[in-house]
Structure formats: structure tokens, C-alpha cells
Amino acid sequence: MKSKPNRARRQFLRTISITAGGLLVSGGVASLLSGCSDAPAKEKQNSMSSLPPINPEPDLEINLTALQAEQAIFDGAKTKVWRYQASLVRGDPASLQAIPNSYLGPVVRVKTGQRVRVNFTNELTEESIVHWHGLRVPAEMDGHPMYAVPPGGSYRYEFPVLNRAGTYWFHPHPDQLTGSQVYHGLAGLFIVSDDEESQAGLPSGDYDLPLVIQDRQVDANNQFVYLPSGNMDQMLGMLGDTILVNGQPDFVLPAAAAVYRLRLLNGSNARIYKLAWEDGTPLTVIGTDGGLLEAPIQRPYAMLAPAERIELWLDLHARAVGSSLRLVSQSFDAGISGMMGSNGALANGAPFPVLTVRVERAGTSASPALPQKLSSIPRFQATEAANQGSPRTFTLG
């Protein structure tokens, strides 16, 4: 039996868009992960979804549990976190990967066309639900707050993978609790590949790396600090002054003198990043939120708002062993978003280092060349519109 839907209108998080300039993010007032809502409390039911399976034997089946844990992040006391714990029930063992030394994860790797089943169990002290960010799934599988799972409850997700190759992710989406639950560690990556991507010859295996960027406020006892419900800063979005990559501070990526595919996710609650290589090397962008681009593009920097993803081609094969390259967030005028989360000592738009890539070993003699074609993206044509003979006019003001 499914939870009883609440028909009240909910104030959902606004989407932060990419402008026509390509990778320059428009200013947004609300954080994608702030979890603000004015919806009334809904009736709870201790029940598990009884939706029929899409396929009795899915290509991939995993058990996914949200629980409380501790993680050694800083020197001294361990940090209390919330995390997803996963185990494989059916499918390729390579489909389920952990992010080393991190409270984040897992990384789920699938192929377009596969059928996925996720048996979710909530072992937290409050309700939760899983939203598959960026995936094309049925409404009942998308983590809508109306299906929130109470403590001790379960929910079964079943869906075919319809998306093209790209970097997607999953996180909680309960009413008014999304921000705090993601902030305390609940997030994982969902990576899709397809035949077209395979033909492009992109870096894979150890050279295909997900990197989740987050900022956090940390107290003197190494605990994450999240503002209490109702605090205006929390409603606008929470900024932190400690930068974590894959759940680690002062992150160093040990690399070979080779070519890498870096998948960057902005998993922060409110912070916008203006990402650039410190030495002026252009960013070579091969993918964004919707998947692979048609062809690589180069930019001096890229703006990445909360929940957005970007994929970079990083060629280190000509760099000497012992050299390093630093990814930074450059300064910018954050406008109204600069006032969000004023609790943080590090303002939105302030410059700071994000991570360091250190070349620690020689690479292989042959490095893949940057493909000039990555994918084919179908374009909508006005002449194919069903109402091309009688278009509707909308006046926006």
C-alpha cells in the first residue's frame, strides 16, 4: 500500500539554469538543496510500496539503507554523519562502487536500457525518501515528499534507465528536511553509460573519477553545524567555511601523467563555484547536467550552482612527475546570492582553493586523444510542432 498523497500545493526548489553563454549560471535566490516548503504536515503511514515490479529479474538490484554513522574526517573526534549504505543483490559487481575514505556514496554505474531495482530502508530518526536527480523515472519512483518513508519503513524503486550517458546523482527529498539530510552526508552518484559514449574512447576505470564538492560549517568538536529549522539563513541556504571534496578536507588527487575524466558535482547547500585551473589552463568541458556534449568546448572557467554537474577532460600526460595543478574557485560578484547563508565566514563569491591534482607517477606511453565528436543530441524543430499552424502566445512581464 502506498502512502496517502497530500494534495496541498508545495513550494519546490527552483531550478538554477545555464545561460546561452554556455556554463555561465544565472543568479538564483533559492538553494536547490535548501529544502524550504510551506506545505502543511501530511498524514504518515507505516507501509511499504506495493508497486508491481517492472521486471521480476532486473539487471541491477541493490539494497540501500539510510543510517547514522561516524566518519574520521578531521584530526581528533570523529564526525557524526548520515550516510547511504549499499549492498548488491543482483547484477554486475562493478555496478556498485564506494568512494574511498568518505561518508558519501555509493556510486551506482548503469547502462542505458537496463532495469534497476532499489530496496530502500530508512533507519534514520526522521522520515526520508530518495530522489534520483536528473533521471527520467515515473512519478512514484522520483522521491516526491508525498511518499516519504517513516523511520523503520521501506520503499521499493523500480525503473528502466532512459537517460543518455552522463553524471546524475541521488539524495533525500522529504518535505523541509532535504537540506539538513544532504548536509549531514546523504548523497550518492548515479552514472549512466551507453554505446555512443563507448565509441568516443573516453578515459575509464581508474581514470574516470567522480568528485563531490561541498562546503560545511564545523564546530570545535569536528561536528557539522546546520542552522535550526526556521532560521532565516537556513531558509536561504547554508554556507560553510570548510571545503570538502569526496568528504575530505584539503583534498589531493594522486594522479599519473595520463588523461582523466573528472565528474564534478556541486553537492553544497547554497554555494556557487567559479571553477578554474589556477595556472590559467582552460577547462576542457565534455559534459554537463544533461550528459555528454556534442563536442568538447574550452572555457576559462565554469560556474557550478548547487546540484549541478560538469565533466572535464584533464590531460596530464605532458606534466612532470612531482608537479601539481590546483583547481580553484575564483572570486565573482554573487549579487543577491552573496547574502545567502550569512552565517558562513567564507562568503559566496569569495576565492579559495578546491583541490590539488598531484602527478605522482608516470603514465602509459599512449594517451587517448580528445575526441572531436562526443555524442549526437536531437534538436527540436519548430516545423515539427503539433501546433505549428496555430501557435499559442504567452506574454511574460
CSV table of C-alpha atoms in Angstrom, one decimal:
chain,number,residue,atom,x,y,z
A,1,MET,CA,0.0,0.0,0.0
A,2,LYS,CA,1.4,3.4,-0.9
A,3,SER,CA,1.5,6.4,1.4
A,4,LYS,CA,-1.6,8.6,1.1
A,5,PRO,CA,-0.7,11.6,-1.2
A,6,ASN,CA,-1.0,15.1,0.2
A,7,ARG,CA,-2.8,17.3,-2.4
A,8,ALA,CA,-1.6,20.5,-0.8
A,9,ARG,CA,0.5,22.7,-3.0
A,10,ARG,CA,4.2,22.6,-2.1
A,11,GLN,CA,6.8,25.2,-2.7
A,12,PHE,CA,9.5,23.4,-4.5
A,13,LEU,CA,13.1,24.4,-5.0
A,14,ARG,CA,13.8,26.4,-8.1
A,15,THR,CA,16.0,25.2,-10.9
A,16,ILE,CA,19.2,27.1,-11.4
A,17,SER,CA,19.7,27.4,-15.2
A,18,ILE,CA,22.6,27.6,-17.6
A,19,THR,CA,22.7,30.7,-19.8
A,20,ALA,CA,23.2,30.9,-23.5
A,21,GLY,CA,26.8,31.8,-22.8
A,22,GLY,CA,27.3,28.1,-22.1
A,23,LEU,CA,28.2,27.3,-18.5
A,24,LEU,CA,27.6,30.7,-17.0
A,25,VAL,CA,25.0,30.1,-14.4
A,26,SER,CA,22.2,32.7,-13.8
A,27,GLY,CA,21.8,34.1,-10.3
A,28,GLY,CA,19.3,32.2,-8.2
A,29,VAL,CA,17.7,33.2,-5.0
A,30,ALA,CA,16.8,29.8,-3.6
A,31,SER,CA,19.2,27.0,-3.0
A,32,LEU,CA,18.4,23.7,-4.8
A,33,LEU,CA,19.1,21.9,-1.6
A,34,SER,CA,17.6,24.3,1.0
A,35,GLY,CA,14.5,22.1,1.4
A,36,CYS,CA,12.2,25.1,2.0
A,37,SER,CA,8.5,24.4,1.9
A,38,ASP,CA,5.3,26.0,3.2
A,39,ALA,CA,3.3,22.7,2.9
A,40,PRO,CA,1.3,21.6,5.9
A,41,ALA,CA,2.3,18.4,7.7
A,42,LYS,CA,0.9,15.3,6.0
A,43,GLU,CA,-0.6,12.1,7.3
A,44,LYS,CA,2.0,9.3,7.8
A,45,GLN,CA,1.5,5.7,7.1
A,46,ASN,CA,4.0,2.9,8.2
A,47,SER,CA,3.8,1.0,4.9
A,48,MET,CA,6.0,-0.3,2.1
A,49,SER,CA,5.3,0.4,-1.6
A,50,SER,CA,3.4,-2.5,-3.2
A,51,LEU,CA,4.0,-1.3,-6.8
A,52,PRO,CA,4.4,-4.3,-9.1
A,53,PRO,CA,7.9,-5.0,-10.3
A,54,ILE,CA,8.8,-3.7,-13.8
A,55,ASN,CA,10.8,-6.9,-14.3
A,56,PRO,CA,10.9,-10.0,-12.0
A,57,GLU,CA,14.6,-10.1,-12.6
A,58,PRO,CA,16.1,-6.6,-13.0
A,59,ASP,CA,19.5,-6.1,-14.5
A,60,LEU,CA,20.6,-4.5,-11.2
A,61,GLU,CA,19.2,-4.8,-7.8
A,62,ILE,CA,20.6,-3.2,-4.7
A,63,ASN,CA,19.7,-2.7,-1.0
A,64,LEU,CA,20.1,0.9,0.1
A,65,THR,CA,19.9,2.0,3.7
A,66,ALA,CA,19.9,5.5,5.2
A,67,LEU,CA,21.5,5.4,8.6
A,68,GLN,CA,23.6,7.3,11.2
A,69,ALA,CA,27.3,6.7,11.4
A,70,GLU,CA,30.6,8.3,12.3
A,71,GLN,CA,33.5,9.2,10.0
A,72,ALA,CA,37.1,10.2,10.6
A,73,ILE,CA,37.3,13.5,8.6
A,74,PHE,CA,39.5,15.7,10.7
A,75,ASP,CA,42.2,15.2,13.3
A,76,GLY,CA,40.6,14.3,16.6
A,77,ALA,CA,37.0,13.3,17.2
A,78,LYS,CA,35.0,11.5,14.5
A,79,THR,CA,32.2,13.4,12.8
A,80,LYS,CA,28.6,12.2,13.2
A,81,VAL,CA,27.2,11.8,9.7
A,82,TRP,CA,24.2,10.3,7.9
A,83,ARG,CA,25.1,8.0,5.0
A,84,TYR,CA,23.8,5.6,2.5
A,85,GLN,CA,24.9,2.0,2.9
A,86,ALA,CA,24.5,-0.2,-0.1
A,87,SER,CA,24.8,-3.9,-0.9
A,88,LEU,CA,24.5,-5.8,-4.2
A,89,VAL,CA,21.6,-8.2,-4.6
A,90,ARG,CA,21.7,-8.9,-8.3
A,91,GLY,CA,23.9,-7.7,-11.2
A,92,ASP,CA,27.4,-6.8,-12.1
A,93,PRO,CA,29.6,-6.2,-9.0
A,94,ALA,CA,31.2,-3.3,-10.8
A,95,SER,CA,27.8,-1.5,-10.8
A,96,LEU,CA,28.2,-0.6,-7.2
A,97,GLN,CA,31.3,1.3,-6.0
A,98,ALA,CA,32.4,3.1,-2.9
A,99,ILE,CA,34.1,6.5,-2.6
A,100,PRO,CA,37.2,5.7,-0.6
A,101,ASN,CA,37.5,7.2,2.9
A,102,SER,CA,34.2,9.0,2.6
A,103,TYR,CA,30.8,9.2,4.1
A,104,LEU,CA,29.4,9.8,0.6
A,105,GLY,CA,28.3,7.2,-1.9
A,106,PRO,CA,27.8,4.8,-3.2
A,107,VAL,CA,28.5,5.3,-6.9
A,108,VAL,CA,26.0,3.4,-9.0
A,109,ARG,CA,27.1,2.7,-12.6
A,110,VAL,CA,24.5,1.5,-15.1
A,111,LYS,CA,23.9,1.4,-18.8
A,112,THR,CA,21.0,3.0,-20.8
A,113,GLY,CA,18.3,0.4,-21.2
A,114,GLN,CA,19.0,-1.5,-18.0
A,115,ARG,CA,16.3,-2.1,-15.4
A,116,VAL,CA,17.1,-1.1,-11.8
A,117,ARG,CA,15.5,-2.1,-8.5
A,118,VAL,CA,16.5,-0.3,-5.3
A,119,ASN,CA,15.2,-1.6,-1.9
A,120,PHE,CA,15.4,1.4,0.3
A,121,THR,CA,15.2,1.2,4.1
A,122,ASN,CA,15.1,4.2,6.4
A,123,GLU,CA,17.0,3.7,9.7
A,124,LEU,CA,17.1,7.4,10.5
A,125,THR,CA,15.2,9.1,13.3
A,126,GLU,CA,13.1,11.1,10.8
A,127,GLU,CA,11.3,10.5,7.5
A,128,SER,CA,13.3,10.3,4.3
A,129,ILE,CA,12.9,9.4,0.6
A,130,VAL,CA,15.3,9.1,-2.3
A,131,HIS,CA,15.2,11.5,-5.3
A,132,TRP,CA,17.0,10.4,-8.4
A,133,HIS,CA,18.3,13.8,-9.6
A,134,GLY,CA,18.2,14.2,-13.3
A,135,LEU,CA,16.9,10.7,-14.1
A,136,ARG,CA,13.7,10.2,-16.2
A,137,VAL,CA,11.6,8.0,-13.9
A,138,PRO,CA,7.9,7.5,-13.2
A,139,ALA,CA,6.5,10.0,-10.7
A,140,GLU,CA,6.1,7.3,-7.9
A,141,MET,CA,9.8,6.5,-8.3
A,142,ASP,CA,11.1,10.1,-8.2
A,143,GLY,CA,11.2,10.6,-4.4
A,144,HIS,CA,8.3,13.0,-4.1
A,145,PRO,CA,7.8,14.1,-0.5
A,146,MET,CA,4.3,12.6,-0.5
A,147,TYR,CA,5.9,9.1,-0.5
A,148,ALA,CA,8.3,9.9,2.4
A,149,VAL,CA,9.3,6.8,4.4
A,150,PRO,CA,8.9,7.0,8.2
A,151,PRO,CA,11.7,5.7,10.5
A,152,GLY,CA,11.9,2.0,10.2
A,153,GLY,CA,9.9,2.0,6.9
A,154,SER,CA,10.9,0.8,3.4
A,155,TYR,CA,10.2,1.7,-0.2
A,156,ARG,CA,11.0,-0.2,-3.4
A,157,TYR,CA,12.1,1.7,-6.5
A,158,GLU,CA,11.9,0.1,-9.9
A,159,PHE,CA,12.6,1.9,-13.2
A,160,PRO,CA,14.3,1.5,-16.6
A,161,VAL,CA,17.3,3.7,-17.2
A,162,LEU,CA,16.2,6.0,-20.0
A,163,ASN,CA,18.9,8.7,-19.8
A,164,ARG,CA,21.8,9.2,-22.1
A,165,ALA,CA,25.3,8.8,-20.9
A,166,GLY,CA,26.1,11.3,-18.1
A,167,THR,CA,26.6,12.1,-14.4
A,168,TYR,CA,23.5,12.1,-12.3
A,169,TRP,CA,23.0,11.7,-8.5
A,170,PHE,CA,20.6,10.8,-5.7
A,171,HIS,CA,19.7,12.4,-2.4
A,172,PRO,CA,16.9,12.7,0.1
A,173,HIS,CA,13.9,14.8,-0.7
A,174,PRO,CA,11.5,14.8,2.3
A,175,ASP,CA,9.4,18.0,3.0
A,176,GLN,CA,11.5,20.7,4.8
A,177,LEU,CA,14.2,18.1,5.6
A,178,THR,CA,16.1,17.9,2.3
A,179,GLY,CA,18.8,20.5,3.2
A,180,SER,CA,19.7,19.1,6.6
A,181,GLN,CA,19.8,15.5,5.4
A,182,VAL,CA,22.1,16.2,2.4
A,183,TYR,CA,24.2,18.4,4.6
A,184,HIS,CA,24.8,15.6,7.1
A,185,GLY,CA,26.0,13.3,4.3
A,186,LEU,CA,23.2,11.6,2.4
A,187,ALA,CA,24.2,11.7,-1.3
A,188,GLY,CA,25.4,9.3,-3.9
A,189,LEU,CA,26.3,9.3,-7.7
A,190,PHE,CA,24.3,7.6,-10.4
A,191,ILE,CA,26.5,7.3,-13.6
A,192,VAL,CA,25.0,6.3,-16.9
A,193,SER,CA,26.9,5.0,-19.9
A,194,ASP,CA,25.7,4.0,-23.4
A,195,ASP,CA,27.1,2.7,-26.7
A,196,GLU,CA,27.7,6.1,-28.1
A,197,GLU,CA,29.8,7.0,-25.1
A,198,SER,CA,31.8,3.8,-25.5
A,199,GLN,CA,32.6,4.7,-29.1
A,200,ALA,CA,34.1,8.1,-28.1
A,201,GLY,CA,37.0,6.4,-26.3
A,202,LEU,CA,36.9,8.5,-23.1
A,203,PRO,CA,39.0,7.6,-20.1
A,204,SER,CA,37.6,4.8,-18.0
A,205,GLY,CA,38.3,2.7,-14.9
A,206,ASP,CA,40.8,4.4,-12.6
A,207,TYR,CA,40.9,7.4,-15.0
A,208,ASP,CA,37.2,8.2,-14.7
A,209,LEU,CA,36.8,9.9,-11.3
A,210,PRO,CA,33.7,11.4,-9.5
A,211,LEU,CA,34.5,14.4,-7.3
A,212,VAL,CA,31.8,15.8,-5.0
A,213,ILE,CA,32.4,19.4,-3.8
A,214,GLN,CA,30.8,20.6,-0.6
A,215,ASP,CA,31.2,23.3,2.0
A,216,ARG,CA,30.5,22.7,5.6
A,217,GLN,CA,30.4,24.6,9.0
A,218,VAL,CA,32.4,22.5,11.5
A,219,ASP,CA,32.4,23.1,15.3
A,220,ALA,CA,35.4,22.7,17.7
A,221,ASN,CA,34.4,19.0,18.2
A,222,ASN,CA,34.5,18.3,14.5
A,223,GLN,CA,30.7,18.1,14.1
A,224,PHE,CA,28.8,19.5,11.2
A,225,VAL,CA,26.8,22.6,12.2
A,226,TYR,CA,23.4,23.1,10.5
A,227,LEU,CA,21.2,26.0,11.5
A,228,PRO,CA,17.9,25.1,13.2
A,229,SER,CA,14.6,25.0,11.4
A,230,GLY,CA,13.0,28.4,11.0
A,231,ASN,CA,16.3,30.3,11.0
A,232,MET,CA,16.2,32.7,8.0
A,233,ASP,CA,19.8,31.8,6.9
A,234,GLN,CA,18.7,28.2,6.7
A,235,MET,CA,15.7,29.1,4.6
A,236,LEU,CA,18.0,30.9,2.2
A,237,GLY,CA,20.7,28.3,2.2
A,238,MET,CA,23.5,27.2,4.4
A,239,LEU,CA,27.1,28.3,3.6
A,240,GLY,CA,30.2,26.7,5.2
A,241,ASP,CA,33.8,27.8,5.5
A,242,THR,CA,35.4,24.3,5.2
A,243,ILE,CA,35.7,22.9,1.6
A,244,LEU,CA,35.4,19.1,1.3
A,245,VAL,CA,35.9,17.0,-1.8
A,246,ASN,CA,34.6,13.5,-1.6
A,247,GLY,CA,34.1,14.1,2.1
A,248,GLN,CA,37.8,15.1,2.7
A,249,PRO,CA,39.3,18.5,3.5
A,250,ASP,CA,42.4,19.8,1.7
A,251,PHE,CA,41.8,17.1,-1.0
A,252,VAL,CA,44.7,15.9,-3.0
A,253,LEU,CA,44.1,13.8,-6.1
A,254,PRO,CA,47.1,11.5,-6.7
A,255,ALA,CA,47.4,11.0,-10.4
A,256,ALA,CA,49.5,9.6,-13.2
A,257,ALA,CA,50.9,11.6,-16.1
A,258,ALA,CA,47.8,10.5,-18.1
A,259,VAL,CA,44.4,11.7,-19.3
A,260,TYR,CA,41.5,11.8,-16.8
A,261,ARG,CA,37.7,12.2,-17.0
A,262,LEU,CA,36.7,14.3,-13.9
A,263,ARG,CA,33.0,14.3,-13.0
A,264,LEU,CA,32.3,17.2,-10.7
A,265,LEU,CA,29.2,17.6,-8.6
A,266,ASN,CA,28.3,20.6,-6.6
A,267,GLY,CA,26.8,19.0,-3.5
A,268,SER,CA,26.8,22.2,-1.5
A,269,ASN,CA,23.7,23.6,0.1
A,270,ALA,CA,23.9,27.1,-1.3
A,271,ARG,CA,27.4,27.8,-2.6
A,272,ILE,CA,28.1,28.6,-6.2
A,273,TYR,CA,31.6,27.8,-7.5
A,274,LYS,CA,33.5,29.6,-10.3
A,275,LEU,CA,35.8,26.8,-11.1
A,276,ALA,CA,39.1,27.3,-13.0
A,277,TRP,CA,42.7,25.9,-13.1
A,278,GLU,CA,44.9,28.2,-11.1
A,279,ASP,CA,47.7,28.3,-13.7
A,280,GLY,CA,45.3,29.6,-16.4
A,281,THR,CA,44.9,26.2,-18.3
A,282,PRO,CA,41.5,26.3,-19.9
A,283,LEU,CA,38.8,23.9,-18.7
A,284,THR,CA,38.0,21.3,-21.4
A,285,VAL,CA,34.4,20.6,-20.8
A,286,ILE,CA,32.9,17.3,-22.2
A,287,GLY,CA,29.6,17.1,-20.3
A,288,THR,CA,27.1,18.9,-18.2
A,289,ASP,CA,23.8,18.1,-16.4
A,290,GLY,CA,22.2,16.6,-19.4
A,291,GLY,CA,25.1,14.3,-20.3
A,292,LEU,CA,27.9,14.4,-22.9
A,293,LEU,CA,28.1,17.5,-25.1
A,294,GLU,CA,28.2,17.0,-28.9
A,295,ALA,CA,31.8,18.2,-28.9
A,296,PRO,CA,34.4,19.4,-26.3
A,297,ILE,CA,34.5,23.1,-25.5
A,298,GLN,CA,37.1,25.1,-23.7
A,299,ARG,CA,36.3,27.8,-21.2
A,300,PRO,CA,38.5,29.9,-18.8
A,301,TYR,CA,36.1,29.0,-16.0
A,302,ALA,CA,32.7,27.4,-15.3
A,303,MET,CA,30.0,28.4,-12.9
A,304,LEU,CA,28.6,25.4,-10.9
A,305,ALA,CA,25.5,26.0,-8.8
A,306,PRO,CA,24.1,23.6,-6.1
A,307,ALA,CA,23.2,20.2,-7.6
A,308,GLU,CA,24.8,20.9,-11.0
A,309,ARG,CA,27.4,18.6,-12.6
A,310,ILE,CA,30.2,19.2,-15.1
A,311,GLU,CA,32.6,16.7,-16.7
A,312,LEU,CA,36.1,17.8,-17.5
A,313,TRP,CA,38.8,16.3,-19.8
A,314,LEU,CA,42.2,16.6,-17.9
A,315,ASP,CA,45.3,15.9,-19.9
A,316,LEU,CA,48.3,15.4,-17.6
A,317,HIS,CA,50.5,13.3,-19.9
A,318,ALA,CA,52.9,16.1,-20.6
A,319,ARG,CA,53.3,17.1,-17.0
A,320,ALA,CA,56.4,16.1,-15.0
A,321,VAL,CA,56.2,13.6,-12.1
A,322,GLY,CA,56.2,15.7,-8.9
A,323,SER,CA,54.3,18.6,-10.5
A,324,SER,CA,50.8,19.7,-9.3
A,325,LEU,CA,47.8,21.6,-10.6
A,326,ARG,CA,45.3,23.3,-8.4
A,327,LEU,CA,41.6,23.7,-9.1
A,328,VAL,CA,40.2,26.9,-7.5
A,329,SER,CA,37.0,28.8,-7.2
A,330,GLN,CA,37.7,32.4,-8.4
A,331,SER,CA,36.1,35.5,-7.0
A,332,PHE,CA,32.9,36.8,-8.5
A,333,ASP,CA,30.1,39.2,-7.7
A,334,ALA,CA,27.5,36.9,-6.1
A,335,GLY,CA,24.8,39.6,-6.2
A,336,ILE,CA,21.8,38.7,-4.0
A,337,SER,CA,23.1,35.2,-3.6
A,338,GLY,CA,26.0,36.7,-1.7
A,339,MET,CA,23.6,37.5,1.1
A,340,MET,CA,22.5,33.9,1.4
A,341,GLY,CA,23.6,32.0,4.5
A,342,SER,CA,25.4,34.9,6.1
A,343,ASN,CA,26.4,32.5,8.9
A,344,GLY,CA,29.4,31.4,6.8
A,345,ALA,CA,32.8,33.0,7.3
A,346,LEU,CA,33.5,32.3,3.6
A,347,ALA,CA,31.2,34.5,1.5
A,348,ASN,CA,29.5,33.3,-1.7
A,349,GLY,CA,31.8,34.6,-4.4
A,350,ALA,CA,35.0,34.6,-2.3
A,351,PRO,CA,38.1,33.0,-3.9
A,352,PHE,CA,39.5,29.8,-2.4
A,353,PRO,CA,41.3,26.5,-3.4
A,354,VAL,CA,39.1,23.5,-4.1
A,355,LEU,CA,41.5,20.6,-4.7
A,356,THR,CA,45.1,19.8,-5.8
A,357,VAL,CA,46.0,17.3,-8.6
A,358,ARG,CA,49.4,15.9,-7.9
A,359,VAL,CA,51.3,13.9,-10.6
A,360,GLU,CA,52.9,11.1,-8.6
A,361,ARG,CA,53.8,8.6,-11.3
A,362,ALA,CA,54.5,8.2,-15.0
A,363,GLY,CA,51.6,7.4,-17.3
A,364,THR,CA,51.3,4.9,-20.1
A,365,SER,CA,53.2,5.7,-23.3
A,366,ALA,CA,49.9,6.1,-25.3
A,367,SER,CA,47.3,8.6,-24.1
A,368,PRO,CA,43.8,8.8,-25.7
A,369,ALA,CA,43.3,11.8,-27.9
A,370,LEU,CA,40.5,14.3,-27.2
A,371,PRO,CA,37.5,13.2,-29.3
A,372,GLN,CA,36.2,15.8,-31.7
A,373,LYS,CA,32.8,14.2,-31.5
A,374,LEU,CA,31.3,13.1,-28.2
A,375,SER,CA,27.6,12.5,-28.9
A,376,SER,CA,24.6,13.3,-31.0
A,377,ILE,CA,21.9,15.4,-29.5
A,378,PRO,CA,18.5,15.5,-31.2
A,379,ARG,CA,17.2,19.0,-31.8
A,380,PHE,CA,13.6,20.2,-31.6
A,381,GLN,CA,12.4,21.7,-34.9
A,382,ALA,CA,9.7,24.4,-34.9
A,383,THR,CA,8.4,22.9,-38.1
A,384,GLU,CA,7.7,19.6,-36.3
A,385,ALA,CA,5.5,21.2,-33.6
A,386,ALA,CA,2.0,19.8,-33.4
A,387,ASN,CA,0.6,23.3,-33.2
A,388,GLN,CA,2.9,25.0,-35.8
A,389,GLY,CA,-0.2,26.3,-37.6
A,390,SER,CA,-1.8,27.8,-34.6
A,391,PRO,CA,0.9,28.7,-32.0
A,392,ARG,CA,0.0,30.0,-28.6
A,393,THR,CA,1.3,33.3,-27.4
A,394,PHE,CA,2.4,34.0,-23.9
A,395,THR,CA,3.2,37.4,-22.5
A,396,LEU,CA,5.7,37.5,-19.7
A,397,GLY,CA,6.2,40.5,-17.6
